[in-house]
Short mmCIF file of C-alpha atoms in Angstrom, two decimals:
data_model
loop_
_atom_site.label_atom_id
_atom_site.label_comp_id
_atom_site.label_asym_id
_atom_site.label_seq_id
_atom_site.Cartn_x
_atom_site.Cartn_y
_atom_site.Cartn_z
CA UNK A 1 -16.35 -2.40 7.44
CA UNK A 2 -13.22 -1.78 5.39
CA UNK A 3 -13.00 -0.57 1.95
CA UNK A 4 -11.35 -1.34 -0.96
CA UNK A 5 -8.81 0.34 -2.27
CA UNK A 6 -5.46 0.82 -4.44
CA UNK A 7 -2.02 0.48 -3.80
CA UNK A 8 1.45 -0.09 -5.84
CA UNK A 9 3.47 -2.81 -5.63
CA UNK A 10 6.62 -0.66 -7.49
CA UNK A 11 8.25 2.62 -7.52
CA UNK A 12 6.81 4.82 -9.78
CA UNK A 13 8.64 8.51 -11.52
CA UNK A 14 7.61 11.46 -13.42
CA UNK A 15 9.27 14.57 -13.89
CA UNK A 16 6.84 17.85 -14.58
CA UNK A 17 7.37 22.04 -15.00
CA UNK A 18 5.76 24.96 -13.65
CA UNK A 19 7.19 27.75 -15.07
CA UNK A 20 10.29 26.46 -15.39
CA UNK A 21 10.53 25.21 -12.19
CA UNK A 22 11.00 20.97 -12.41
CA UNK A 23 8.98 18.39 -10.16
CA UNK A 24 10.32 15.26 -9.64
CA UNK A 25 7.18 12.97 -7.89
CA UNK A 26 8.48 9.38 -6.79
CA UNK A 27 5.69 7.12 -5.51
CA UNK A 28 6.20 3.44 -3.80
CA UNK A 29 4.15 1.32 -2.19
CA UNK A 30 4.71 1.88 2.06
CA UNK A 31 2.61 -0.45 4.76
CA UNK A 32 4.26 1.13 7.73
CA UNK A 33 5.34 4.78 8.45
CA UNK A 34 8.62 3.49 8.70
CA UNK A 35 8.96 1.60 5.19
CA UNK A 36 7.41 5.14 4.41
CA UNK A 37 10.19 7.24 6.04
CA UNK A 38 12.65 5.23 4.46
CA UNK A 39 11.93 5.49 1.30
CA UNK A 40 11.85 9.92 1.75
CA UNK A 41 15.31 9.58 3.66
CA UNK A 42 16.93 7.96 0.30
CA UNK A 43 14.66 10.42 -2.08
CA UNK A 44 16.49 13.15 0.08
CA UNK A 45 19.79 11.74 -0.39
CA UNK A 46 19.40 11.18 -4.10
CA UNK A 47 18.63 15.27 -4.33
CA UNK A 48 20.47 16.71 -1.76
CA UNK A 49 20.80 20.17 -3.30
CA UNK A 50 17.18 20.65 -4.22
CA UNK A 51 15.24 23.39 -3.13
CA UNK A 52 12.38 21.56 -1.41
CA UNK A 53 11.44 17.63 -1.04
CA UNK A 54 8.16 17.41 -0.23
CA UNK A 55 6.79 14.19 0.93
CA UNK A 56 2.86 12.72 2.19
CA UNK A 57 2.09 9.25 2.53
CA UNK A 58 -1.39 7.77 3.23
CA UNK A 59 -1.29 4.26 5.48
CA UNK A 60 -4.08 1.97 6.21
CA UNK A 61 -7.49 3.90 6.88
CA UNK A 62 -6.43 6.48 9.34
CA UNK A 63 -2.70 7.42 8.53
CA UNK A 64 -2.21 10.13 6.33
CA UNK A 65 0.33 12.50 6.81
CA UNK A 66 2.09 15.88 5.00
CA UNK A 67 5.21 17.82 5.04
CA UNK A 68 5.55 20.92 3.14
CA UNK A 69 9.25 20.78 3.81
CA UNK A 70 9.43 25.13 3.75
CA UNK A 71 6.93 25.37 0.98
CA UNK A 72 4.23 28.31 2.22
CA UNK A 73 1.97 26.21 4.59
CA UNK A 74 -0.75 23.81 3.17
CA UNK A 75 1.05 24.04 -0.43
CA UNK A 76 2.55 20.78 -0.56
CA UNK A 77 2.11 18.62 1.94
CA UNK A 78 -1.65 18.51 1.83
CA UNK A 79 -2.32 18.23 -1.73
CA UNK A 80 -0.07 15.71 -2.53
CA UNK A 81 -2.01 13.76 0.41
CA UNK A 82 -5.43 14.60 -1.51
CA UNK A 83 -3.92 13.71 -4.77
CA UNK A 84 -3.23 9.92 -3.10
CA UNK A 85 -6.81 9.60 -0.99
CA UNK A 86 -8.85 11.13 -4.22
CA UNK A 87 -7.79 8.40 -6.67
CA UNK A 88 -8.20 6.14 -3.85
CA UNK A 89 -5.03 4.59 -3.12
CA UNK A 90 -3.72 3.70 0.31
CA UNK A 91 -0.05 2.40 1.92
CA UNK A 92 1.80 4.38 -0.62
CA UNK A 93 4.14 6.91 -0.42
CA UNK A 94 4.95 10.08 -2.23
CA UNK A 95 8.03 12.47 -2.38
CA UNK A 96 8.07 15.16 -4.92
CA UNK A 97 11.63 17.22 -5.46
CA UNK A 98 11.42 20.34 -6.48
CA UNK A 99 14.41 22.35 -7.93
CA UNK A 100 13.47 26.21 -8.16
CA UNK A 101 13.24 27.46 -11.50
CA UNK A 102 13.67 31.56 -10.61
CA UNK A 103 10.18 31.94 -10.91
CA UNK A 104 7.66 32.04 -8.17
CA UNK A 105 4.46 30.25 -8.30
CA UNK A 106 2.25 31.70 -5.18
CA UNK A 107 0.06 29.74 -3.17
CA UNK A 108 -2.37 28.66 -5.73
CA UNK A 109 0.12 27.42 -7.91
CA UNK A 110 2.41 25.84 -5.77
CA UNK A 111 -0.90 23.61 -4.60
CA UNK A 112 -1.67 22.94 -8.17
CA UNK A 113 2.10 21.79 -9.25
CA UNK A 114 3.01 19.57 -6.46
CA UNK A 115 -1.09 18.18 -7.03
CA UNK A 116 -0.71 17.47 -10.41
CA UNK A 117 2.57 16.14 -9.76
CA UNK A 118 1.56 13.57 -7.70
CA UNK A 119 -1.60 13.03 -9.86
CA UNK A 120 -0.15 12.55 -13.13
CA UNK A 121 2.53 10.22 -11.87
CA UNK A 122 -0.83 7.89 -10.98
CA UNK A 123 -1.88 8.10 -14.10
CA UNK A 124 1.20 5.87 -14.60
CA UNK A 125 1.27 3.85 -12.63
CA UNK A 126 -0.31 0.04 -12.72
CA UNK A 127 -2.07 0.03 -8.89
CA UNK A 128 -3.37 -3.47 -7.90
CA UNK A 129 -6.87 -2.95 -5.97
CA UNK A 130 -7.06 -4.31 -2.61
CA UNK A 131 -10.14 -5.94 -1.37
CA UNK A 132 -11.33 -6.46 2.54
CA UNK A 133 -10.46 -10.09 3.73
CA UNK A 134 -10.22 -11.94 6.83
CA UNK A 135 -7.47 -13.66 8.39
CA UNK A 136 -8.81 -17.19 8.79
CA UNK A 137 -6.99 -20.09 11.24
CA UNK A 138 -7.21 -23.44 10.39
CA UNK A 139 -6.10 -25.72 13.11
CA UNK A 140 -5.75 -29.69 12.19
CA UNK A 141 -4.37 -32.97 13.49
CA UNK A 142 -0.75 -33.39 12.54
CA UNK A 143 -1.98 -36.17 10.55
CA UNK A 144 -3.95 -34.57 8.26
CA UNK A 145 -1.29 -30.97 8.38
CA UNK A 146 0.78 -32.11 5.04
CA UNK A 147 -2.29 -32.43 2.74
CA UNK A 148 -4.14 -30.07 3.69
CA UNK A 149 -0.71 -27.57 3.70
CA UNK A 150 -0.82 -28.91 0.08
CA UNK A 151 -4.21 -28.00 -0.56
CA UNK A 152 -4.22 -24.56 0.94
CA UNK A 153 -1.34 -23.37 -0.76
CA UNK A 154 -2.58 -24.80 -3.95
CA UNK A 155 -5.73 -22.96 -3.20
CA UNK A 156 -6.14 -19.22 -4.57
CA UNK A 157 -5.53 -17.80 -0.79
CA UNK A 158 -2.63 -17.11 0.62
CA UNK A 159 -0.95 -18.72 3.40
CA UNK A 160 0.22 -16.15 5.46
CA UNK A 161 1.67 -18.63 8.83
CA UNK A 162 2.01 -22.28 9.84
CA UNK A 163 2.27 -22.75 13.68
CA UNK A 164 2.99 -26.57 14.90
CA UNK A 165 2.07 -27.34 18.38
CA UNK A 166 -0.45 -29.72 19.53
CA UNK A 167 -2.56 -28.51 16.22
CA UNK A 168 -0.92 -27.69 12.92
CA UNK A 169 -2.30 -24.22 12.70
CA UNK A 170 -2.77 -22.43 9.38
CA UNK A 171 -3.24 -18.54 8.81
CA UNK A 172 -4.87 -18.18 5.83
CA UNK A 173 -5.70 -15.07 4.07
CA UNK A 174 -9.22 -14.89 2.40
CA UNK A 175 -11.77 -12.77 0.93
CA UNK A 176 -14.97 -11.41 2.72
CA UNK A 177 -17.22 -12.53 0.34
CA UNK A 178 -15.39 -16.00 0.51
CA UNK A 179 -14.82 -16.66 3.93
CA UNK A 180 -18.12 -19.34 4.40
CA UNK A 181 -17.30 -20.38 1.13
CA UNK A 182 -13.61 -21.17 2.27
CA UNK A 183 -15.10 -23.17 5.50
CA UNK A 184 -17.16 -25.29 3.85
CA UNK A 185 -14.11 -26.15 1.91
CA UNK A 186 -11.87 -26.64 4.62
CA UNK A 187 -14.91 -28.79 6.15
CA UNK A 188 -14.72 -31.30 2.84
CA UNK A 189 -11.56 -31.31 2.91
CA UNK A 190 -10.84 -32.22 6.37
CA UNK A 191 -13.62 -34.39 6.54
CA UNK A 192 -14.79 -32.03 9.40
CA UNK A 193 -11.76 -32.13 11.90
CA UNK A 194 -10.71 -29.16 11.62
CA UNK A 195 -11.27 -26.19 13.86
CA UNK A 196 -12.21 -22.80 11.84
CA UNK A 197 -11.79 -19.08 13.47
CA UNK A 198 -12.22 -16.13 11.74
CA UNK A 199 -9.79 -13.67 12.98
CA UNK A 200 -8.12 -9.90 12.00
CA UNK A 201 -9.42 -7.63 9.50
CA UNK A 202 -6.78 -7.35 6.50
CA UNK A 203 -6.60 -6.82 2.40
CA UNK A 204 -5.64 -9.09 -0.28
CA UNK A 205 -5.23 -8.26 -4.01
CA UNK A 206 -8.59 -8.17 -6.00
#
């Protein structure tokens, strides 16, 4: 079953030192590796002349990826993907730009600055917490489709799709914990004409 978990919904900066060296961590939320890419190929050409911009970005459950970008191996890269998965958060990504200070940090160091950097630019950010929900179609009559289009999207879920073909088909995004809930409402509402199927496994904002 999925988990919760957060996310941003805004780009988030925060500038910190190690010995005199300056980290510049930029965090935004990123639901594909590509949104993700995109937003580290304009971080990059915001700093083209510093010394290193390191990048990691954790998607969905199972993406999570690191690039030390010539920092000494596992110094970046992989805590800045920690940093993300141990406060929990989730389709975000994360480029810290470092510009050298003359001063060199070593291994343990280098993992703690580009950590913290990562961590305490969290710490300002406003995440919204995800929660597991279901993608639920509701197929009707065209007859009943405009009020119960009304309904739904007065409703606390949100419509994600309308499909017309011989049904009016509605995609509806709801919570786990609401989903029977939901159908009995749908039931009422339609007076029991409509067809219900719970589909693909998604989140929706606590």
């Amino acid at each position: 079953m999925s988990a919760p978990y957060l996310t941003l919904t805004t780009v988030v900066e925060h500038e910190t030192e190690a010995r005199r060296s300056r980290f510049l961590c930029a965090l935004a939320p990123a639901r594909t590796v590509e949104e993700a890419a995109a937003f580290i190929a304009g971080r990059r050409r915001e700093h083209p002349s510093a010394t290193h911009n390191c990048t990691a970005y954790v998607i969905g459950e199972r993406i999570q990826k690191g690039d030390d970008d010539g920092e000494p191996g596992g110094t970046a890269g992989t805590p800045m993907v920690q940093a993300l998965v141990g406060r929990g958060f989730s389709d975000v990504v994360a480029v810290v730009t470092r510009y050298f200070g003359g001063t060199l940090l070593g291994a343990g160091g280098l993992v703690r600055a580009y950590g913290s950097a990562v961590t305490e630019t969290l710490d300002r950010a406003e995440p919204v917490r995800m929660v597991p929900a279901k993608l639920v179609l509701v197929a009707v009559a065209h007859d009943q489709a405009g009020r119960v289009e009304n309904d739904l999207r007065a409703s606390r879920h949100a419509v994600r799709d309308v499909a017309y073909a011989g049904e009016v088909t509605f995609a509806v995004a709801v919570g786990d914990d609401e989903v029977a809930a939901f159908t009995d409402w749908v039931a009422t509402l339609t007076a029991g004409r409509a067809r219900v199927t719970v589909g693909d496994d998604l989140h929706v904002p606590a």
